[in-house]
Coordinates of N, CA and C in Angstrom, one line a residue:
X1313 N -63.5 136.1 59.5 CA -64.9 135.9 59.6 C -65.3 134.8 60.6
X1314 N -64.2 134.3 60.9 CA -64.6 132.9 61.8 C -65.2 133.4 63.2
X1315 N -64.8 134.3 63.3 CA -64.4 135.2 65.0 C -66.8 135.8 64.8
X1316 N -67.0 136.2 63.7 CA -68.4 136.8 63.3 C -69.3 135.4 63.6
X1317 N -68.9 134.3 62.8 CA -69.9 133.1 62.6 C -69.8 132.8 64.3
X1318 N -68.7 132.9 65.1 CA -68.8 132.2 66.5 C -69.6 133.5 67.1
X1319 N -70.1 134.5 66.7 CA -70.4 135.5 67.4 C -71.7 135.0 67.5
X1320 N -71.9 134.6 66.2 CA -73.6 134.5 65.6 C -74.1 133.7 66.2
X1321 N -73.1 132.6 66.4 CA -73.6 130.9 66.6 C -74.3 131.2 68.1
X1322 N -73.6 132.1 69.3 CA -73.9 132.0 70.5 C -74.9 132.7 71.0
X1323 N -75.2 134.1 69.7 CA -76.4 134.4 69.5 C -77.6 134.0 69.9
X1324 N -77.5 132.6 68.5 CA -78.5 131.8 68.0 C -78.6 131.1 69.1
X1325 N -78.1 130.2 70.3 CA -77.8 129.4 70.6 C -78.8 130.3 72.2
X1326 N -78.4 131.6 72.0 CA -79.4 132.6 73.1 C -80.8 132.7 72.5
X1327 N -80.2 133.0 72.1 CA -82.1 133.2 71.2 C -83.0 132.2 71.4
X1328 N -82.2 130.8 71.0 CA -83.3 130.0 71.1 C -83.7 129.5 72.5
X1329 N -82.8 129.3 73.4 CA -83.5 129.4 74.7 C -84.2 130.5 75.5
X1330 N -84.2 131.5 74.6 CA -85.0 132.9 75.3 C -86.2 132.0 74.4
X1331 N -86.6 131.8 73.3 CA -87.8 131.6 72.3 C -88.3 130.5 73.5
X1332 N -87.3 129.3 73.9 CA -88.0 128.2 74.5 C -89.1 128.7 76.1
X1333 N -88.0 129.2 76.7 CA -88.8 130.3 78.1 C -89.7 130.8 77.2
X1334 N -89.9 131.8 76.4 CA -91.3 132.3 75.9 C -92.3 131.2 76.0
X1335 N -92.1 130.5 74.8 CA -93.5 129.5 74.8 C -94.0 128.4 76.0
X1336 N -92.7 128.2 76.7 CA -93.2 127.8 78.1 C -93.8 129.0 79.1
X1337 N -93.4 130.2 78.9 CA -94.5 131.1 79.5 C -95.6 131.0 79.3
X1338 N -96.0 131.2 78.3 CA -96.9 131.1 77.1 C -98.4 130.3 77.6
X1339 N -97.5 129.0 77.2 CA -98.3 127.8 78.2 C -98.7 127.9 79.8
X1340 N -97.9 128.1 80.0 CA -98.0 127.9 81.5 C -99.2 129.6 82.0
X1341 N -98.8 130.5 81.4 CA -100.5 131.6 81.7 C -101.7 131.1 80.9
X1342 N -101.9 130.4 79.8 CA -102.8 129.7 79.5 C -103.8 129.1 80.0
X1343 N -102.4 128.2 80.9 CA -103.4 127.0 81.7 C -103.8 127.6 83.1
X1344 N -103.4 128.7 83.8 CA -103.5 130.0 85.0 C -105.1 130.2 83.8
X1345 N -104.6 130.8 82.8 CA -106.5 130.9 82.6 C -107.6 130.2 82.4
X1346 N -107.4 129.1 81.8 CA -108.3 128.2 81.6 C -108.6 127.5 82.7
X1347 N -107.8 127.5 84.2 CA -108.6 126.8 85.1 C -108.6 128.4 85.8
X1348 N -109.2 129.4 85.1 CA -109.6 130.4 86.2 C -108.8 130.9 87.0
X1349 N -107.7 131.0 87.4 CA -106.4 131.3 87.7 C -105.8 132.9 87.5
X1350 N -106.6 133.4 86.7 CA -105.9 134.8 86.1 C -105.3 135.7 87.3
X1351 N -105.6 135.8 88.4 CA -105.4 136.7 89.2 C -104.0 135.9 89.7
X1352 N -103.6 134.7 89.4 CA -102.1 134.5 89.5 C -100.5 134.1 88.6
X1353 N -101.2 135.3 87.2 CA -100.3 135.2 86.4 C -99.5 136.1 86.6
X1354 N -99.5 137.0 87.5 CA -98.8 138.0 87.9 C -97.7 137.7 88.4
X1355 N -97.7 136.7 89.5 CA -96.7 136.2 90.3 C -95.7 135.5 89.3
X1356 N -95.9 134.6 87.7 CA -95.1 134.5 87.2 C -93.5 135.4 86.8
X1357 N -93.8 136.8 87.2 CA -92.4 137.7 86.7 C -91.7 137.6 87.8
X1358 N -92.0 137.1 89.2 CA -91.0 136.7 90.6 C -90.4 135.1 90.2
X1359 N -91.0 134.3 89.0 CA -90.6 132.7 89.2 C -89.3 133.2 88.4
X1360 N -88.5 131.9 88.9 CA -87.7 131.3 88.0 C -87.8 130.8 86.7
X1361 N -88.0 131.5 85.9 CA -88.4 130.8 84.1 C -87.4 129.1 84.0
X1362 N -86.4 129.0 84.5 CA -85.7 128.0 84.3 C -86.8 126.8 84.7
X1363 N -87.5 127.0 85.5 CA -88.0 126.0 86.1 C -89.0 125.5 85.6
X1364 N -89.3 125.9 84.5 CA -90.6 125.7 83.3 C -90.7 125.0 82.7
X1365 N -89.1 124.9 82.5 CA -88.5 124.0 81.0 C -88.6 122.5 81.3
X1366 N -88.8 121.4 80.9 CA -88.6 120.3 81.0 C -87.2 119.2 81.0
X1367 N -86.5 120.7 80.2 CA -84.9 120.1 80.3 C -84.0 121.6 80.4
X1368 N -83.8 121.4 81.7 CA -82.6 122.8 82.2 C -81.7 122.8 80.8
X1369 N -81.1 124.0 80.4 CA -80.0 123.5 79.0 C -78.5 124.0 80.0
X1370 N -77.8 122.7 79.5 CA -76.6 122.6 80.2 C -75.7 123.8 80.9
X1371 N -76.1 125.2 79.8 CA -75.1 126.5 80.5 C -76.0 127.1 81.2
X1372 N -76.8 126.7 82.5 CA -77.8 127.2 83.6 C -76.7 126.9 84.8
X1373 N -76.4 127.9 85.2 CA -75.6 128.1 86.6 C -76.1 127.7 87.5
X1374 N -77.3 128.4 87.4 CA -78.2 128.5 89.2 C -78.6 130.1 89.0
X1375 N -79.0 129.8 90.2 CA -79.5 131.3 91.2 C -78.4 131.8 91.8
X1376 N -78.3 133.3 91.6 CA -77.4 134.1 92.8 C -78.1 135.4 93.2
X1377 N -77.7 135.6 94.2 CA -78.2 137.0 94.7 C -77.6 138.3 94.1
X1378 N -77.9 139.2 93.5 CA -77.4 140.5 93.1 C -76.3 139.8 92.0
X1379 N -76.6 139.5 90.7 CA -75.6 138.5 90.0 C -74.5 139.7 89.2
X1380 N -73.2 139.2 89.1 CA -72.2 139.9 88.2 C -71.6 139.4 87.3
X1381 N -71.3 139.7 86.4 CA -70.4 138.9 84.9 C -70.0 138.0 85.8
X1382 N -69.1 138.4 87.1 CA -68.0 137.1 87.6 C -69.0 135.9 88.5
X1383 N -70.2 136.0 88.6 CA -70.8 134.7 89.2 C -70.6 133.7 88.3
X1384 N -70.5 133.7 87.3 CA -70.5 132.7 86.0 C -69.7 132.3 85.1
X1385 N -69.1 131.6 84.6 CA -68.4 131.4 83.4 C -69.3 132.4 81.9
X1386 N -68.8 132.9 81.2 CA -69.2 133.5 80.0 C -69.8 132.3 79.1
X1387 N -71.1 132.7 78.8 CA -72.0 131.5 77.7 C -72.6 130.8 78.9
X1388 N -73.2 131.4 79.9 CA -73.8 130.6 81.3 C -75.0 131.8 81.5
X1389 N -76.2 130.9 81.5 CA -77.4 131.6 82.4 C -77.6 131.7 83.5
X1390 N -78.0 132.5 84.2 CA -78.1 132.4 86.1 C -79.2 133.5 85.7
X1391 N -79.9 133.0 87.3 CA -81.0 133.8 87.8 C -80.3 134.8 88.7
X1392 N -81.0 135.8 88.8 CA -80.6 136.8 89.9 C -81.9 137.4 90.8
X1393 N -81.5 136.4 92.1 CA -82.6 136.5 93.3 C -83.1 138.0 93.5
X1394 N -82.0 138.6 93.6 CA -82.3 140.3 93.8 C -83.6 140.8 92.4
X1395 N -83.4 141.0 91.4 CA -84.2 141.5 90.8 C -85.1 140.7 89.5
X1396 N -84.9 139.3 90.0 CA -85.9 138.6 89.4 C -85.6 138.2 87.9
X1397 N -84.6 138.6 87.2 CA -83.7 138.7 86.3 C -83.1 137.0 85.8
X1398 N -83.7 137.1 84.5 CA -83.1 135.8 84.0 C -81.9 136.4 83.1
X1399 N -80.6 136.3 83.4 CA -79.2 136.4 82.9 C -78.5 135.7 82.0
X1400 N -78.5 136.1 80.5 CA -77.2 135.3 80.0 C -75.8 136.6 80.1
X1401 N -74.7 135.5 80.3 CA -73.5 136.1 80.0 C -72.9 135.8 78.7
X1402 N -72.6 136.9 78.2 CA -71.9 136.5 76.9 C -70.8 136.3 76.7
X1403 N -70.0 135.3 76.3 CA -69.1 134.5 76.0 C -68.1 135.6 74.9
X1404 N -68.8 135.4 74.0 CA -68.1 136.1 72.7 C -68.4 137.2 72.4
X1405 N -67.8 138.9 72.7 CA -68.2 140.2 72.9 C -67.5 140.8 71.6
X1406 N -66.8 140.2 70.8 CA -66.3 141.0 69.8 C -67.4 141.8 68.7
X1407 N -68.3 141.2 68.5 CA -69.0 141.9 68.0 C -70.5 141.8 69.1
X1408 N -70.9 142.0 69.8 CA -72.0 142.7 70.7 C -71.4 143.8 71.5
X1409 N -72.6 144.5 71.8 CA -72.6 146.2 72.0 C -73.5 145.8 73.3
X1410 N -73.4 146.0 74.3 CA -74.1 146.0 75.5 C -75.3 147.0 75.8
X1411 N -76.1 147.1 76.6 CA -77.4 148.0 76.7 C -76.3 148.9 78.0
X1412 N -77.4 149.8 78.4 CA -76.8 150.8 79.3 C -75.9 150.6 79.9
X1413 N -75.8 149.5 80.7 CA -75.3 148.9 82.2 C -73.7 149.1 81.3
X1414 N -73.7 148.5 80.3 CA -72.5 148.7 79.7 C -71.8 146.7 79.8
X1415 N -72.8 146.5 80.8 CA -72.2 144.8 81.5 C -72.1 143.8 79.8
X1416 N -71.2 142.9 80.1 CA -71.6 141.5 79.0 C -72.6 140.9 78.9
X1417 N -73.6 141.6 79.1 CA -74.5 140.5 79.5 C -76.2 140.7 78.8
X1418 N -77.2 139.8 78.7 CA -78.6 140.2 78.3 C -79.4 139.8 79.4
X1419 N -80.0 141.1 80.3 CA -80.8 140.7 81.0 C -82.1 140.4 80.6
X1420 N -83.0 139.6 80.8 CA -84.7 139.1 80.5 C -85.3 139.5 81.9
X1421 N -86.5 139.8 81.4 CA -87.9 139.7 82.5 C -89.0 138.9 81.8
X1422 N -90.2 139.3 82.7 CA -91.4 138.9 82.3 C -92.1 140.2 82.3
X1423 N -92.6 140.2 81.4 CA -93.5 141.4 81.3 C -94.9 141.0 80.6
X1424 N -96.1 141.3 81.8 CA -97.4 141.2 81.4 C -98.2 142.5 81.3
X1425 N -99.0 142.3 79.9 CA -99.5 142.7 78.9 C -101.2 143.2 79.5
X1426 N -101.7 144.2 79.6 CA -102.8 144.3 80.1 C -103.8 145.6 78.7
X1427 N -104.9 145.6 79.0 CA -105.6 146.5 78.1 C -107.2 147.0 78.2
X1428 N -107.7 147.5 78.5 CA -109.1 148.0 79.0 C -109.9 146.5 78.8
X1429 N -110.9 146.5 79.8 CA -111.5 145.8 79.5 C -112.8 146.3 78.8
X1430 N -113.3 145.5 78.1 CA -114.8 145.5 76.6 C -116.0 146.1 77.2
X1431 N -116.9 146.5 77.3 CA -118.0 147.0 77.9 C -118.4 147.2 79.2
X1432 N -117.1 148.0 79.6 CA -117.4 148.6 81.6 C -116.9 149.9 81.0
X1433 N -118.0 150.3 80.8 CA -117.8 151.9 80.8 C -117.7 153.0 81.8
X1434 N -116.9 153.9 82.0 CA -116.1 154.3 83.1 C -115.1 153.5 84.0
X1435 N -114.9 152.5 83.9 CA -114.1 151.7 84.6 C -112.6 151.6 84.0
X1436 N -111.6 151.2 85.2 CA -110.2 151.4 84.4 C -109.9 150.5 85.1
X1437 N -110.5 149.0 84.8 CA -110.0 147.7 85.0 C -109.6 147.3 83.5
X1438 N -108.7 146.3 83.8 CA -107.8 146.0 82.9 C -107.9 144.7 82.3
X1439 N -108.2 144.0 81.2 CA -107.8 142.5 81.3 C -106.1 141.8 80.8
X1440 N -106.2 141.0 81.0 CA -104.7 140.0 80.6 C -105.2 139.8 79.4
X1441 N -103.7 140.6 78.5 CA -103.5 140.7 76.6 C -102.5 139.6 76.8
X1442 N -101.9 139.6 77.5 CA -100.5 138.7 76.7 C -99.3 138.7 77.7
X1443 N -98.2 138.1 77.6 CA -97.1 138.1 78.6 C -96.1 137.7 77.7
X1444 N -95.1 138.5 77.4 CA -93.7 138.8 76.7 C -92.8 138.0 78.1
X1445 N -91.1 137.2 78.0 CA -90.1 137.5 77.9 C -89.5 138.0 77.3
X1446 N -88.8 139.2 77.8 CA -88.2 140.1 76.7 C -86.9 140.6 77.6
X1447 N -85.8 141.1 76.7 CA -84.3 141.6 77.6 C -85.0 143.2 77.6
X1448 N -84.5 143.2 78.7 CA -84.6 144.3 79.9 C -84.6 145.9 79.8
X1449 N -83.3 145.7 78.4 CA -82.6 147.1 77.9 C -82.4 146.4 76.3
X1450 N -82.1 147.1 75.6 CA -81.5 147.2 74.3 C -80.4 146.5 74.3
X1451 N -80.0 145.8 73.4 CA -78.4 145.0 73.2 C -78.4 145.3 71.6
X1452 N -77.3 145.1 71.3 CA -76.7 144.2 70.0 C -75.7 143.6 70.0
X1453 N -75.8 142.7 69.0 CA -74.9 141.5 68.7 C -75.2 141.9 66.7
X1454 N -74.1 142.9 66.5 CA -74.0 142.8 64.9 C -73.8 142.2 64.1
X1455 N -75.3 142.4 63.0 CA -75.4 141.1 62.1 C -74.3 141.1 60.8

């Protein structure tokens, strides 16, 4: 069971830095709206989410171009210049199941949230609902 609880721990340990990038998203299209800004929350899914945070967390590699399991030590985040991709590698695979790619790894994006806008009838403009970090593909890490 020890091999399960270390599975979990690094999980948890991902999770909660994906939850922290959320609400620093979060914030940061907020204040893009409240000073009128909307037309540049878009460009948020090209940033670096690392760069939000007020404290980098120690397993942040960097940036690489077109990133692979081997740019990093396992239990290390990196950015991937090529497809805009916030990357963890995972350390402990005994019990996680990979998404398609088959890779160790959980890819993140940014994905913004859009929805008709209220009283333009015939129109198929859109307003800003919301903006998700979310992984890329489907993973598991069995509970």
């Amino acid at each position: 069971r020890v091999w399960f609880y270390q599975d979990q721990a690094e999980k948890a340990a991902m999770e909660q830095v994906a939850g922290a990038l959320q609400s620093a998203l979060t914030l940061r299209s907020a204040r893009l709206l409240v000073e009128g800004r909307e037309s540049e929350i878009a460009a948020l899914g090209a940033e670096n989410p690392m760069n939000w945070l007020a404290k980098i967390p120690a397993n942040y590699a960097g940036e690489y171009y077109d990133v692979t399991p081997r740019v990093a030590s396992p239990g290390n985040w990196v950015f991937d210049l090529k497809t805009r991709d916030l990357v963890y590698i995972v350390n402990r695979t005994d019990y996680f199941t990979p998404g398609k790619d088959g890779q160790p790894w959980v890819r993140y994006r940014i994905r913004v949230l859009h929805e008709p806008a209220e009283g333009v009838p015939g129109k198929t403009r859109k307003e800003f609902a919301g903006i998700l970090f979310e992984p890329v593909e489907k993973y598991r890490w069995f509970d």
